[in-house]
Amino acid sequence: MTHASQTSLESLLGPLPHLPIRSLALDFRAWNKFRQHNLISILAQMPYLREVRMVVEYGRDFAGPIAFLAVPSWRGDLTHLAERAQDEIMEMRRDLGVLGGRREVLVTCVLLTKGGEMV
């Protein structure tokens, strides 16, 4: 990663703790990239945050309405990643003494679908 792209990521993520965001959805590929740049710490510092969705694409033809579906149980790998991220956020909130840190932040992994159906 070049210095310019790293600076761009930092400028994108930097203001997040100061915004009153309650729910956030991130593409799974972006999640993995941002995680390398302190994403968990940034999410932990967001006192209003209550929900984070890790979004996995299902297919690529998204003309028209889209929807989120829960990840099927057979994708335990994704469920485990979401649970681990949730635990890390809550642990960091406690360590940082973040306002609202006692409130749970629910992290889930969802599928982005066309019209709410897996096509």
JSON list of N, CA and C in Angstrom, two decimals, residues 2 8 18-19 22 24-26 28 42 47 49 54 57 68 75 88 90 94 99 101 105 109-110 115 119:
[
{"chain": "A", "resi": 2, "resn": "THR", "atom": "N", "xyz": [0.57, 2.18, -0.85]},
{"chain": "A", "resi": 2, "resn": "THR", "atom": "CA", "xyz": [1.36, 3.39, -0.94]},
{"chain": "A", "resi": 2, "resn": "THR", "atom": "C", "xyz": [1.04, 4.33, 0.22]},
{"chain": "A", "resi": 8, "resn": "SER", "atom": "N", "xyz": [-5.15, 8.28, 2.76]},
{"chain": "A", "resi": 8, "resn": "SER", "atom": "CA", "xyz": [-6.57, 8.36, 2.39]},
{"chain": "A", "resi": 8, "resn": "SER", "atom": "C", "xyz": [-7.42, 7.53, 3.34]},
{"chain": "A", "resi": 18, "resn": "HIS", "atom": "N", "xyz": [-16.22, 10.63, 16.08]},
{"chain": "A", "resi": 18, "resn": "HIS", "atom": "CA", "xyz": [-16.87, 11.89, 16.45]},
{"chain": "A", "resi": 18, "resn": "HIS", "atom": "C", "xyz": [-18.27, 12.05, 15.86]},
{"chain": "A", "resi": 19, "resn": "LEU", "atom": "N", "xyz": [-18.71, 11.08, 15.09]},
{"chain": "A", "resi": 19, "resn": "LEU", "atom": "CA", "xyz": [-20.02, 11.16, 14.44]},
{"chain": "A", "resi": 19, "resn": "LEU", "atom": "C", "xyz": [-21.04, 10.32, 15.20]},
{"chain": "A", "resi": 22, "resn": "ARG", "atom": "N", "xyz": [-25.17, 5.18, 14.68]},
{"chain": "A", "resi": 22, "resn": "ARG", "atom": "CA", "xyz": [-25.70, 4.06, 15.46]},
{"chain": "A", "resi": 22, "resn": "ARG", "atom": "C", "xyz": [-25.51, 2.72, 14.74]},
{"chain": "A", "resi": 24, "resn": "LEU", "atom": "N", "xyz": [-23.71, 0.76, 11.21]},
{"chain": "A", "resi": 24, "resn": "LEU", "atom": "CA", "xyz": [-22.70, 0.89, 10.16]},
{"chain": "A", "resi": 24, "resn": "LEU", "atom": "C", "xyz": [-22.61, -0.43, 9.41]},
{"chain": "A", "resi": 25, "resn": "ALA", "atom": "N", "xyz": [-22.56, -0.37, 8.09]},
{"chain": "A", "resi": 25, "resn": "ALA", "atom": "CA", "xyz": [-22.37, -1.56, 7.26]},
{"chain": "A", "resi": 25, "resn": "ALA", "atom": "C", "xyz": [-21.12, -1.36, 6.41]},
{"chain": "A", "resi": 26, "resn": "LEU", "atom": "N", "xyz": [-20.25, -2.35, 6.42]},
{"chain": "A", "resi": 26, "resn": "LEU", "atom": "CA", "xyz": [-19.02, -2.28, 5.64]},
{"chain": "A", "resi": 26, "resn": "LEU", "atom": "C", "xyz": [-18.90, -3.52, 4.77]},
{"chain": "A", "resi": 28, "resn": "PHE", "atom": "N", "xyz": [-17.27, -6.58, 3.16]},
{"chain": "A", "resi": 28, "resn": "PHE", "atom": "CA", "xyz": [-16.33, -7.50, 3.80]},
{"chain": "A", "resi": 28, "resn": "PHE", "atom": "C", "xyz": [-14.89, -7.26, 3.34]},
{"chain": "A", "resi": 42, "resn": "ILE", "atom": "N", "xyz": [-11.21, 2.16, 16.23]},
{"chain": "A", "resi": 42, "resn": "ILE", "atom": "CA", "xyz": [-12.08, 3.26, 15.81]},
{"chain": "A", "resi": 42, "resn": "ILE", "atom": "C", "xyz": [-13.53, 2.96, 16.15]},
{"chain": "A", "resi": 47, "resn": "PRO", "atom": "N", "xyz": [-19.19, 6.11, 20.61]},
{"chain": "A", "resi": 47, "resn": "PRO", "atom": "CA", "xyz": [-20.10, 5.89, 21.74]},
{"chain": "A", "resi": 47, "resn": "PRO", "atom": "C", "xyz": [-21.55, 5.59, 21.35]},
{"chain": "A", "resi": 49, "resn": "LEU", "atom": "N", "xyz": [-22.49, 3.88, 18.61]},
{"chain": "A", "resi": 49, "resn": "LEU", "atom": "CA", "xyz": [-22.56, 2.69, 17.77]},
{"chain": "A", "resi": 49, "resn": "LEU", "atom": "C", "xyz": [-23.21, 1.52, 18.49]},
{"chain": "A", "resi": 54, "resn": "MET", "atom": "N", "xyz": [-21.09, -6.72, 8.67]},
{"chain": "A", "resi": 54, "resn": "MET", "atom": "CA", "xyz": [-20.05, -7.09, 7.72]},
{"chain": "A", "resi": 54, "resn": "MET", "atom": "C", "xyz": [-20.80, -7.64, 6.51]},
{"chain": "A", "resi": 57, "resn": "GLU", "atom": "N", "xyz": [-21.01, -9.89, -0.47]},
{"chain": "A", "resi": 57, "resn": "GLU", "atom": "CA", "xyz": [-21.78, -9.86, -1.73]},
{"chain": "A", "resi": 57, "resn": "GLU", "atom": "C", "xyz": [-22.24, -11.26, -2.09]},
{"chain": "A", "resi": 68, "resn": "PHE", "atom": "N", "xyz": [-30.51, -7.13, 2.78]},
{"chain": "A", "resi": 68, "resn": "PHE", "atom": "CA", "xyz": [-29.55, -7.92, 3.55]},
{"chain": "A", "resi": 68, "resn": "PHE", "atom": "C", "xyz": [-30.25, -9.17, 4.05]},
{"chain": "A", "resi": 75, "resn": "ARG", "atom": "N", "xyz": [-22.25, -21.19, 7.15]},
{"chain": "A", "resi": 75, "resn": "ARG", "atom": "CA", "xyz": [-21.10, -20.28, 7.00]},
{"chain": "A", "resi": 75, "resn": "ARG", "atom": "C", "xyz": [-20.59, -19.88, 8.38]},
{"chain": "A", "resi": 88, "resn": "GLU", "atom": "N", "xyz": [-13.89, -8.17, 20.47]},
{"chain": "A", "resi": 88, "resn": "GLU", "atom": "CA", "xyz": [-12.75, -7.24, 20.45]},
{"chain": "A", "resi": 88, "resn": "GLU", "atom": "C", "xyz": [-13.21, -5.80, 20.66]},
{"chain": "A", "resi": 90, "resn": "MET", "atom": "N", "xyz": [-15.95, -4.76, 22.22]},
{"chain": "A", "resi": 90, "resn": "MET", "atom": "CA", "xyz": [-16.41, -4.58, 23.60]},
{"chain": "A", "resi": 90, "resn": "MET", "atom": "C", "xyz": [-15.24, -4.56, 24.58]},
{"chain": "A", "resi": 94, "resn": "ARG", "atom": "N", "xyz": [-14.19, -1.30, 26.98]},
{"chain": "A", "resi": 94, "resn": "ARG", "atom": "CA", "xyz": [-13.97, -1.36, 28.44]},
{"chain": "A", "resi": 94, "resn": "ARG", "atom": "C", "xyz": [-12.59, -0.81, 28.78]},
{"chain": "A", "resi": 99, "resn": "LEU", "atom": "N", "xyz": [-17.53, 6.20, 26.68]},
{"chain": "A", "resi": 99, "resn": "LEU", "atom": "CA", "xyz": [-18.90, 6.50, 27.04]},
{"chain": "A", "resi": 99, "resn": "LEU", "atom": "C", "xyz": [-19.81, 5.59, 26.22]},
{"chain": "A", "resi": 101, "resn": "GLY", "atom": "N", "xyz": [-19.76, 2.45, 26.67]},
{"chain": "A", "resi": 101, "resn": "GLY", "atom": "CA", "xyz": [-19.02, 1.20, 26.56]},
{"chain": "A", "resi": 101, "resn": "GLY", "atom": "C", "xyz": [-19.69, 0.01, 27.19]},
{"chain": "A", "resi": 105, "resn": "VAL", "atom": "N", "xyz": [-22.41, -3.75, 21.37]},
{"chain": "A", "resi": 105, "resn": "VAL", "atom": "CA", "xyz": [-22.35, -3.47, 19.94]},
{"chain": "A", "resi": 105, "resn": "VAL", "atom": "C", "xyz": [-22.53, -4.82, 19.25]},
{"chain": "A", "resi": 109, "resn": "CYS", "atom": "N", "xyz": [-22.74, -10.68, 10.33]},
{"chain": "A", "resi": 109, "resn": "CYS", "atom": "CA", "xyz": [-22.32, -10.82, 8.95]},
{"chain": "A", "resi": 109, "resn": "CYS", "atom": "C", "xyz": [-23.57, -11.09, 8.13]},
{"chain": "A", "resi": 110, "resn": "VAL", "atom": "N", "xyz": [-23.78, -10.32, 7.08]},
{"chain": "A", "resi": 110, "resn": "VAL", "atom": "CA", "xyz": [-24.98, -10.44, 6.25]},
{"chain": "A", "resi": 110, "resn": "VAL", "atom": "C", "xyz": [-24.61, -10.56, 4.78]},
{"chain": "A", "resi": 115, "resn": "GLY", "atom": "N", "xyz": [-33.03, -7.81, -4.21]},
{"chain": "A", "resi": 115, "resn": "GLY", "atom": "CA", "xyz": [-34.43, -7.92, -3.84]},
{"chain": "A", "resi": 115, "resn": "GLY", "atom": "C", "xyz": [-34.71, -8.84, -2.67]},
{"chain": "A", "resi": 119, "resn": "VAL", "atom": "N", "xyz": [-30.24, -15.06, -5.70]},
{"chain": "A", "resi": 119, "resn": "VAL", "atom": "CA", "xyz": [-30.51, -15.38, -7.11]},
{"chain": "A", "resi": 119, "resn": "VAL", "atom": "C", "xyz": [-29.35, -16.11, -7.75]}
]
